[in-house]
């Protein structure tokens, strides 16, 4: 037998050839593989890489290549594009947030060539079609009963995430360092909307200068399809605009220095941390402030008055402390959702850090469609290291025109400050409490109030002091919000670490300064917060218009009582846009709240609070008190307690399953020694027990091989793969128990079906099945009715907080656990109908299994008094989703199980009908059908 390959790469075997030995077969397979490789087209062949006809006019192809370079990358970290509509679905018009189409370009390999200043480049170009998502209006999820949980949403949670495609081109071509031209050709495989695989081919042409100046800050170009317009692989031309990432020549430093003359100075920053501090803090959004009487014509270079500004791609040179960046303007503060290179809404800037005045001095130029013009704007920026309730901005500055007032294009100075509300990381930052005396006078009478049976956060952990809240009624009905802690006593919190730890060892020189703690002891702590509220509709609060698209912020400071968990705060809100008053801040706001207890056994999952105005009702800024429900997070003590409980429950699950395997094995040994008892075992009982092991395996079969699909928002549960590994072990042991139980079912079925005299037992089994099904169906209908009634009650109760979805299917699954708990019922009924006193079940099997089914309820009784579970996926043993757990059920089910076990014991000792009164025994005696052997 011999092999050959036809032109379509099919293997032909000649039947007349001698048989192949194994080593000959391996040789033929190797030859076949090499043949396929050699006949496959090369990625760099002329057919797949038509460079010359598409790119020679841009960068002529050199004759030969030389050695590769290791330090000459071409990079576009982030850019925008438009076009290519046939490749990407349009973004929905109505969504809360959307990100525009973007691209990344990165060279993989760069070679020298025989042509001077021309490099051969192999790169990847990734095009993303943008994405959008909607935000769930509900800030906190709650479930009913003792399984009420607290999960802190740090930000609004995505409800629907829609991504609009991704295309990756593998490109090869040449770049000229002299002309800054880049031309590349390549291909990409994508799937169309109809599901067809498309083989795209395209040419990329970019203007990518080797050294850019402020006038050549942008990389621009196109991606054009090489296929005809009627070809299914054709796509519309794509236009690219990106900020250059290569070397930069600062040409406007002198002009920037002149623009900063006479401006206010800032605080000193050490040279070693200057660039990191500038890069991190300039990436935030800045709120713009215009002078009185401003109109778009004389106060803005854009023809309208945008509210926010942000800087991007901040590049800082540590050697000479020079910077370059670009600025974007918008009316949205949260991320500037929209085109990053919005026409007419962008400035490019360069400047330097003035070490004498301790400020950034820069010159900014208008950029329209990638063309830089009109460099008649100056910019300054400095840092403040002292925060207070009325001044929460660390970064402040101004944007101004360098023209005379009489010249066209002049505009008044625009001031800006960061919107971080003090949540900024910078060494040396400190907070001054300026209204603590006022808070102490108004809250002093309430310091002793509260519940002393539980403990509360001690004020040593920033995470424990944060909370979320929601408004259920009143002017802010439906709104929700969260708090960000700024400081506790003299400690400033920035992000997820204490200030002073963010910039390495050099932070000690510029670290935190100790300030006088005006009012603090082991119980009372000075605190400051940034409270952010997200309205769900447009409304007016105390004369100030609030928009559902904007965040309503309150700067607050006050006193926290660690003994009672109470917060008493004074708040300030901005009054921008008020039509009557001339004030800029309203600081006559009082906030009262109490943090939930940090005790592991605390039943209180939420508390109430109020935000109210202390002004007179006739004041224009007065608003009615706003009541809110406060939800705490997971405290340290609760986390430790929860993790201990989870570890214990995992061990209990494994122990229970292992004991079940042992008990089933003992029953198998028992029937092996007494095979005559097999027909008397209830098949219905064995089917119920077998399904109890099989259904979890079927529903979670992927857990044997893949990562579990638990809710991973609770990151503390998924530490180092501990739970995933244990879940796989649980599934494996469950599989063993299922196989043993199925073997017992098989033996019973075979023994009963093998003899004619067992027909009476089948008749009794059928009556047993009908009785049990009737009981189970009635129980299921009661479960459905209770579910329907509870849902109806929660719907009609307008004062109740909306519960998380709890379907009738969930209740029926829990009810199925009760059926398993009463697994002995079919055996009892079979013994009764057959009036059998055969010792069909080993004592160890039915008593041990009853104890295993009852013990979770005993444990639940203990757990309900010690632990209050706050994480939805934290139940591993005695899970309410798998059985009915409550004070009543935790008594009824164990007692019922023991009663059933006692009845089995009596039946196997005295007879099946001996559990009935004597009057019923005579009737049950007629149930037995005598069978005579032929």
CSV table of N, CA and C in Angstrom, one decimal, residues 778-880:
chain,number,residue,atom,x,y,z
A,778,UNK,N,-48.8,18.1,45.6
A,778,UNK,CA,-49.4,19.1,46.5
A,778,UNK,C,-48.4,20.0,47.2
A,779,UNK,N,-47.3,19.5,47.6
A,779,UNK,CA,-46.3,20.3,48.1
A,779,UNK,C,-45.8,21.4,47.1
A,780,UNK,N,-45.6,21.0,45.9
A,780,UNK,CA,-45.2,21.9,44.8
A,780,UNK,C,-46.2,23.0,44.6
A,781,UNK,N,-47.5,22.7,44.6
A,781,UNK,CA,-48.5,23.7,44.4
A,781,UNK,C,-48.6,24.7,45.6
A,782,UNK,N,-48.4,24.1,46.8
A,782,UNK,CA,-48.3,25.0,48.0
A,782,UNK,C,-47.1,26.0,47.9
A,783,UNK,N,-46.0,25.5,47.4
A,783,UNK,CA,-44.8,26.3,47.2
A,783,UNK,C,-45.1,27.4,46.2
A,784,UNK,N,-45.7,27.0,45.1
A,784,UNK,CA,-46.1,28.0,44.1
A,784,UNK,C,-47.0,29.1,44.6
A,785,UNK,N,-48.0,28.7,45.4
A,785,UNK,CA,-49.0,29.6,45.9
A,785,UNK,C,-48.3,30.6,46.9
A,786,UNK,N,-47.4,30.0,47.8
A,786,UNK,CA,-46.7,30.9,48.7
A,786,UNK,C,-45.8,31.9,48.0
A,787,UNK,N,-45.2,31.5,46.9
A,787,UNK,CA,-44.3,32.4,46.1
A,787,UNK,C,-45.2,33.5,45.5
A,788,UNK,N,-46.3,33.1,44.9
A,788,UNK,CA,-47.2,34.0,44.2
A,788,UNK,C,-47.7,35.0,45.2
A,789,UNK,N,-48.1,34.6,46.4
A,789,UNK,CA,-48.7,35.5,47.4
A,789,UNK,C,-47.6,36.4,47.9
A,790,UNK,N,-46.4,36.0,48.1
A,790,UNK,CA,-45.3,36.9,48.6
A,790,UNK,C,-45.0,37.9,47.6
A,791,UNK,N,-44.9,37.5,46.3
A,791,UNK,CA,-44.6,38.5,45.2
A,791,UNK,C,-45.7,39.5,45.1
A,792,UNK,N,-46.9,39.1,45.2
A,792,UNK,CA,-48.0,40.0,45.1
A,792,UNK,C,-48.0,41.0,46.3
A,793,UNK,N,-47.7,40.5,47.5
A,793,UNK,CA,-47.6,41.4,48.7
A,793,UNK,C,-46.5,42.4,48.5
A,794,UNK,N,-45.3,42.0,48.0
A,794,UNK,CA,-44.2,42.9,47.8
A,794,UNK,C,-44.5,43.9,46.7
A,795,UNK,N,-45.3,43.5,45.7
A,795,UNK,CA,-45.6,44.5,44.7
A,795,UNK,C,-46.6,45.6,45.1
A,796,UNK,N,-47.5,45.2,46.0
A,796,UNK,CA,-48.5,46.1,46.4
A,796,UNK,C,-48.0,47.0,47.5
A,797,UNK,N,-47.0,46.6,48.2
A,797,UNK,CA,-46.4,47.4,49.3
A,797,UNK,C,-45.5,48.5,48.8
A,798,UNK,N,-46.0,49.7,48.6
A,798,UNK,CA,-45.2,50.7,48.0
A,798,UNK,C,-44.1,51.2,48.9
A,799,UNK,N,-44.1,50.9,50.2
A,799,UNK,CA,-43.1,51.4,51.1
A,799,UNK,C,-41.9,50.4,51.2
A,800,UNK,N,-42.1,49.2,50.7
A,800,UNK,CA,-41.0,48.2,50.8
A,800,UNK,C,-40.0,48.5,49.7
A,801,UNK,N,-38.7,48.1,50.1
A,801,UNK,CA,-37.6,48.3,49.1
A,801,UNK,C,-37.7,47.2,48.1
A,802,UNK,N,-37.5,47.5,46.8
A,802,UNK,CA,-37.7,46.4,45.7
A,802,UNK,C,-36.7,45.3,46.0
A,803,UNK,N,-37.3,44.1,45.9
A,803,UNK,CA,-36.4,42.9,46.1
A,803,UNK,C,-35.8,42.4,44.8
A,804,UNK,N,-34.7,41.7,45.0
A,804,UNK,CA,-34.1,41.2,43.8
A,804,UNK,C,-34.9,40.1,43.2
A,805,UNK,N,-34.8,39.8,41.9
A,805,UNK,CA,-35.6,38.8,41.3
A,805,UNK,C,-35.5,37.4,42.0
A,806,UNK,N,-36.6,36.8,42.3
A,806,UNK,CA,-36.7,35.5,43.0
A,806,UNK,C,-37.8,34.8,42.3
A,807,UNK,N,-37.4,33.9,41.4
A,807,UNK,CA,-38.4,33.2,40.6
A,807,UNK,C,-39.0,32.0,41.3
A,808,UNK,N,-40.2,31.6,40.8
A,808,UNK,CA,-40.9,30.4,41.3
A,808,UNK,C,-40.0,29.2,41.1
A,809,UNK,N,-39.2,29.2,40.1
A,809,UNK,CA,-38.2,28.1,39.9
A,809,UNK,C,-37.2,27.9,41.0
A,810,UNK,N,-36.8,29.1,41.5
A,810,UNK,CA,-35.8,29.0,42.7
A,810,UNK,C,-36.5,28.4,43.9
A,811,UNK,N,-37.8,28.7,44.1
A,811,UNK,CA,-38.5,28.2,45.2
A,811,UNK,C,-38.7,26.7,45.0
A,812,UNK,N,-39.0,26.3,43.8
A,812,UNK,CA,-39.2,24.8,43.6
A,812,UNK,C,-37.9,24.0,43.7
A,813,UNK,N,-36.8,24.6,43.4
A,813,UNK,CA,-35.5,24.0,43.6
A,813,UNK,C,-35.3,23.8,45.1
A,814,UNK,N,-35.6,24.8,45.9
A,814,UNK,CA,-35.5,24.7,47.3
A,814,UNK,C,-36.4,23.6,47.9
A,815,UNK,N,-37.6,23.5,47.3
A,815,UNK,CA,-38.6,22.5,47.7
A,815,UNK,C,-38.1,21.1,47.4
A,816,UNK,N,-37.4,21.0,46.3
A,816,UNK,CA,-36.8,19.6,46.0
A,816,UNK,C,-35.9,19.2,47.0
A,817,UNK,N,-35.2,20.1,47.7
A,817,UNK,CA,-34.4,19.7,48.9
A,817,UNK,C,-35.2,19.0,50.0
A,818,UNK,N,-36.4,19.5,50.2
A,818,UNK,CA,-37.3,18.9,51.2
A,818,UNK,C,-37.6,17.4,50.8
A,819,UNK,N,-37.9,17.2,49.5
A,819,UNK,CA,-38.2,15.9,49.0
A,819,UNK,C,-37.0,15.0,49.3
A,820,UNK,N,-35.8,15.5,49.1
A,820,UNK,CA,-34.6,14.6,49.4
A,820,UNK,C,-34.5,14.4,50.9
A,821,UNK,N,-34.8,15.4,51.7
A,821,UNK,CA,-34.8,15.2,53.2
A,821,UNK,C,-35.7,14.1,53.6
A,822,UNK,N,-36.9,14.0,52.9
A,822,UNK,CA,-37.8,12.9,53.2
A,822,UNK,C,-37.7,11.7,52.3
A,823,UNK,N,-36.4,11.3,52.0
A,823,UNK,CA,-36.1,10.2,51.1
A,823,UNK,C,-36.7,8.9,51.6
A,824,UNK,N,-37.0,8.7,52.9
A,824,UNK,CA,-37.5,7.4,53.4
A,824,UNK,C,-39.0,7.2,53.2
A,825,UNK,N,-39.7,8.3,52.8
A,825,UNK,CA,-41.1,8.2,52.6
A,825,UNK,C,-41.5,7.1,51.6
A,826,UNK,N,-40.9,6.9,50.5
A,826,UNK,CA,-41.3,5.8,49.6
A,826,UNK,C,-41.1,4.4,50.2
A,827,UNK,N,-40.0,4.3,51.0
A,827,UNK,CA,-39.7,3.0,51.6
A,827,UNK,C,-40.7,2.7,52.7
A,828,UNK,N,-41.1,3.7,53.4
A,828,UNK,CA,-42.2,3.5,54.4
A,828,UNK,C,-43.5,3.1,53.8
A,829,UNK,N,-43.9,3.7,52.7
A,829,UNK,CA,-45.1,3.4,52.0
A,829,UNK,C,-45.1,2.0,51.4
A,830,UNK,N,-43.9,1.6,50.8
A,830,UNK,CA,-43.8,0.3,50.2
A,830,UNK,C,-43.9,-0.8,51.3
A,831,UNK,N,-43.2,-0.6,52.4
A,831,UNK,CA,-43.4,-1.5,53.5
A,831,UNK,C,-44.8,-1.6,54.0
A,832,UNK,N,-45.5,-0.5,54.0
A,832,UNK,CA,-46.9,-0.5,54.5
A,832,UNK,C,-47.8,-1.2,53.5
A,833,UNK,N,-47.7,-0.9,52.2
A,833,UNK,CA,-48.5,-1.6,51.2
A,833,UNK,C,-48.2,-3.1,51.1
A,834,UNK,N,-47.0,-3.4,51.3
A,834,UNK,CA,-46.6,-4.9,51.1
A,834,UNK,C,-46.6,-5.6,52.5
A,835,UNK,N,-46.8,-4.8,53.6
A,835,UNK,CA,-46.7,-5.3,54.9
A,835,UNK,C,-45.5,-6.2,55.1
A,836,UNK,N,-44.4,-5.5,54.8
A,836,UNK,CA,-43.1,-6.2,54.8
A,836,UNK,C,-42.3,-5.9,56.1
A,837,UNK,N,-41.7,-6.9,56.6
A,837,UNK,CA,-40.8,-6.6,57.7
A,837,UNK,C,-39.4,-7.1,57.4
A,838,UNK,N,-39.1,-7.2,56.1
A,838,UNK,CA,-37.7,-7.5,55.6
A,838,UNK,C,-36.8,-6.4,56.0
A,839,UNK,N,-35.7,-6.8,56.5
A,839,UNK,CA,-34.7,-5.7,56.9
A,839,UNK,C,-33.9,-5.4,55.6
A,840,UNK,N,-34.6,-4.6,54.7
A,840,UNK,CA,-34.0,-4.3,53.4
A,840,UNK,C,-32.9,-3.2,53.5
A,841,UNK,N,-33.0,-2.3,54.5
A,841,UNK,CA,-32.0,-1.3,54.6
A,841,UNK,C,-31.1,-1.5,55.8
A,842,UNK,N,-29.8,-1.3,55.6
A,842,UNK,CA,-28.9,-1.4,56.8
A,842,UNK,C,-29.1,-0.2,57.7
A,843,UNK,N,-29.0,-0.5,59.0
A,843,UNK,CA,-29.3,0.6,59.9
A,843,UNK,C,-28.3,1.8,59.7
A,844,UNK,N,-27.1,1.4,59.3
A,844,UNK,CA,-26.1,2.5,59.1
A,844,UNK,C,-26.5,3.4,57.9
A,845,UNK,N,-27.2,2.8,56.9
A,845,UNK,CA,-27.5,3.5,55.7
A,845,UNK,C,-28.6,4.5,56.0
A,846,UNK,N,-29.8,4.0,56.5
A,846,UNK,CA,-30.9,5.0,56.6
A,846,UNK,C,-30.7,5.9,57.8
A,847,UNK,N,-30.1,5.5,58.9
A,847,UNK,CA,-29.9,6.4,60.0
A,847,UNK,C,-28.8,7.4,59.6
A,848,UNK,N,-27.7,6.9,59.1
A,848,UNK,CA,-26.6,7.8,58.7
A,848,UNK,C,-27.0,8.8,57.7
A,849,UNK,N,-27.8,8.4,56.6
A,849,UNK,CA,-28.2,9.4,55.6
A,849,UNK,C,-29.2,10.4,56.2
A,850,UNK,N,-30.0,9.9,57.1
A,850,UNK,CA,-30.9,10.9,57.8
A,850,UNK,C,-30.2,11.9,58.5
A,851,UNK,N,-29.1,11.5,59.2
A,851,UNK,CA,-28.3,12.5,60.0
A,851,UNK,C,-27.6,13.5,59.0
A,852,UNK,N,-27.1,12.9,57.9
A,852,UNK,CA,-26.4,13.8,56.9
A,852,UNK,C,-27.4,14.9,56.4
A,853,UNK,N,-28.6,14.4,56.1
A,853,UNK,CA,-29.6,15.4,55.6
A,853,UNK,C,-30.1,16.4,56.6
A,854,UNK,N,-30.1,16.0,57.9
A,854,UNK,CA,-30.6,16.8,59.0
A,854,UNK,C,-29.6,17.8,59.5
A,855,UNK,N,-28.3,17.4,59.4
A,855,UNK,CA,-27.3,18.3,60.0
A,855,UNK,C,-27.2,19.7,59.4
A,856,UNK,N,-27.3,19.9,58.1
A,856,UNK,CA,-27.3,21.3,57.6
A,856,UNK,C,-28.3,22.2,58.3
A,857,UNK,N,-29.5,21.6,58.6
A,857,UNK,CA,-30.5,22.5,59.3
A,857,UNK,C,-30.0,22.8,60.7
A,858,UNK,N,-29.4,21.8,61.4
A,858,UNK,CA,-28.9,22.1,62.7
A,858,UNK,C,-27.8,23.2,62.6
A,859,UNK,N,-26.9,23.1,61.6
A,859,UNK,CA,-25.9,24.0,61.4
A,859,UNK,C,-26.4,25.4,61.1
A,860,UNK,N,-27.5,25.5,60.3
A,860,UNK,CA,-28.1,26.7,59.9
A,860,UNK,C,-28.6,27.5,61.1
A,861,UNK,N,-29.2,26.7,62.0
A,861,UNK,CA,-29.7,27.4,63.3
A,861,UNK,C,-28.5,28.0,64.0
A,862,UNK,N,-27.4,27.3,64.1
A,862,UNK,CA,-26.2,27.9,64.7
A,862,UNK,C,-25.7,29.1,63.9
A,863,UNK,N,-25.6,28.9,62.6
A,863,UNK,CA,-25.1,30.0,61.7
A,863,UNK,C,-25.9,31.3,61.8
A,864,UNK,N,-27.2,31.1,61.9
A,864,UNK,CA,-28.0,32.3,61.9
A,864,UNK,C,-27.8,33.2,63.1
A,865,UNK,N,-27.3,32.6,64.2
A,865,UNK,CA,-27.0,33.4,65.4
A,865,UNK,C,-25.6,33.9,65.5
A,866,UNK,N,-24.7,33.4,64.6
A,866,UNK,CA,-23.3,33.8,64.7
A,866,UNK,C,-22.9,34.6,63.5
A,867,UNK,N,-23.3,34.2,62.3
A,867,UNK,CA,-22.9,34.8,61.1
A,867,UNK,C,-24.1,35.3,60.3
A,868,UNK,N,-23.8,36.5,59.7
A,868,UNK,CA,-24.8,37.1,58.8
A,868,UNK,C,-24.2,37.2,57.4
A,869,UNK,N,-24.5,36.2,56.5
A,869,UNK,CA,-23.9,36.2,55.2
A,869,UNK,C,-24.3,37.5,54.4
A,870,UNK,N,-23.2,38.1,53.9
A,870,UNK,CA,-23.5,39.3,53.1
A,870,UNK,C,-23.1,39.2,51.7
A,871,UNK,N,-22.6,38.0,51.3
A,871,UNK,CA,-22.1,37.8,49.9
A,871,UNK,C,-23.0,36.7,49.3
A,872,UNK,N,-23.5,37.0,48.1
A,872,UNK,CA,-24.5,36.2,47.5
A,872,UNK,C,-24.0,34.8,47.2
A,873,UNK,N,-22.7,34.7,46.9
A,873,UNK,CA,-22.1,33.4,46.6
A,873,UNK,C,-21.4,32.7,47.7
A,874,UNK,N,-21.6,33.1,49.0
A,874,UNK,CA,-20.8,32.7,50.1
A,874,UNK,C,-21.4,31.4,50.7
A,875,UNK,N,-22.6,30.9,50.3
A,875,UNK,CA,-23.1,29.7,50.9
A,875,UNK,C,-22.5,28.5,50.2
A,876,UNK,N,-21.9,27.6,50.9
A,876,UNK,CA,-21.5,26.4,50.3
A,876,UNK,C,-22.1,25.1,51.0
A,877,UNK,N,-22.5,25.3,52.3
A,877,UNK,CA,-23.1,24.2,53.0
A,877,UNK,C,-24.4,24.8,53.6
A,878,UNK,N,-25.4,24.1,53.6
A,878,UNK,CA,-26.8,24.6,54.0
A,878,UNK,C,-27.1,25.8,53.2
A,879,UNK,N,-27.1,25.6,51.9
A,879,UNK,CA,-27.4,26.7,51.0
A,879,UNK,C,-28.9,26.8,50.8
A,880,UNK,N,-29.4,28.0,51.1
A,880,UNK,CA,-30.9,28.2,51.0
A,880,UNK,C,-31.4,28.0,49.6
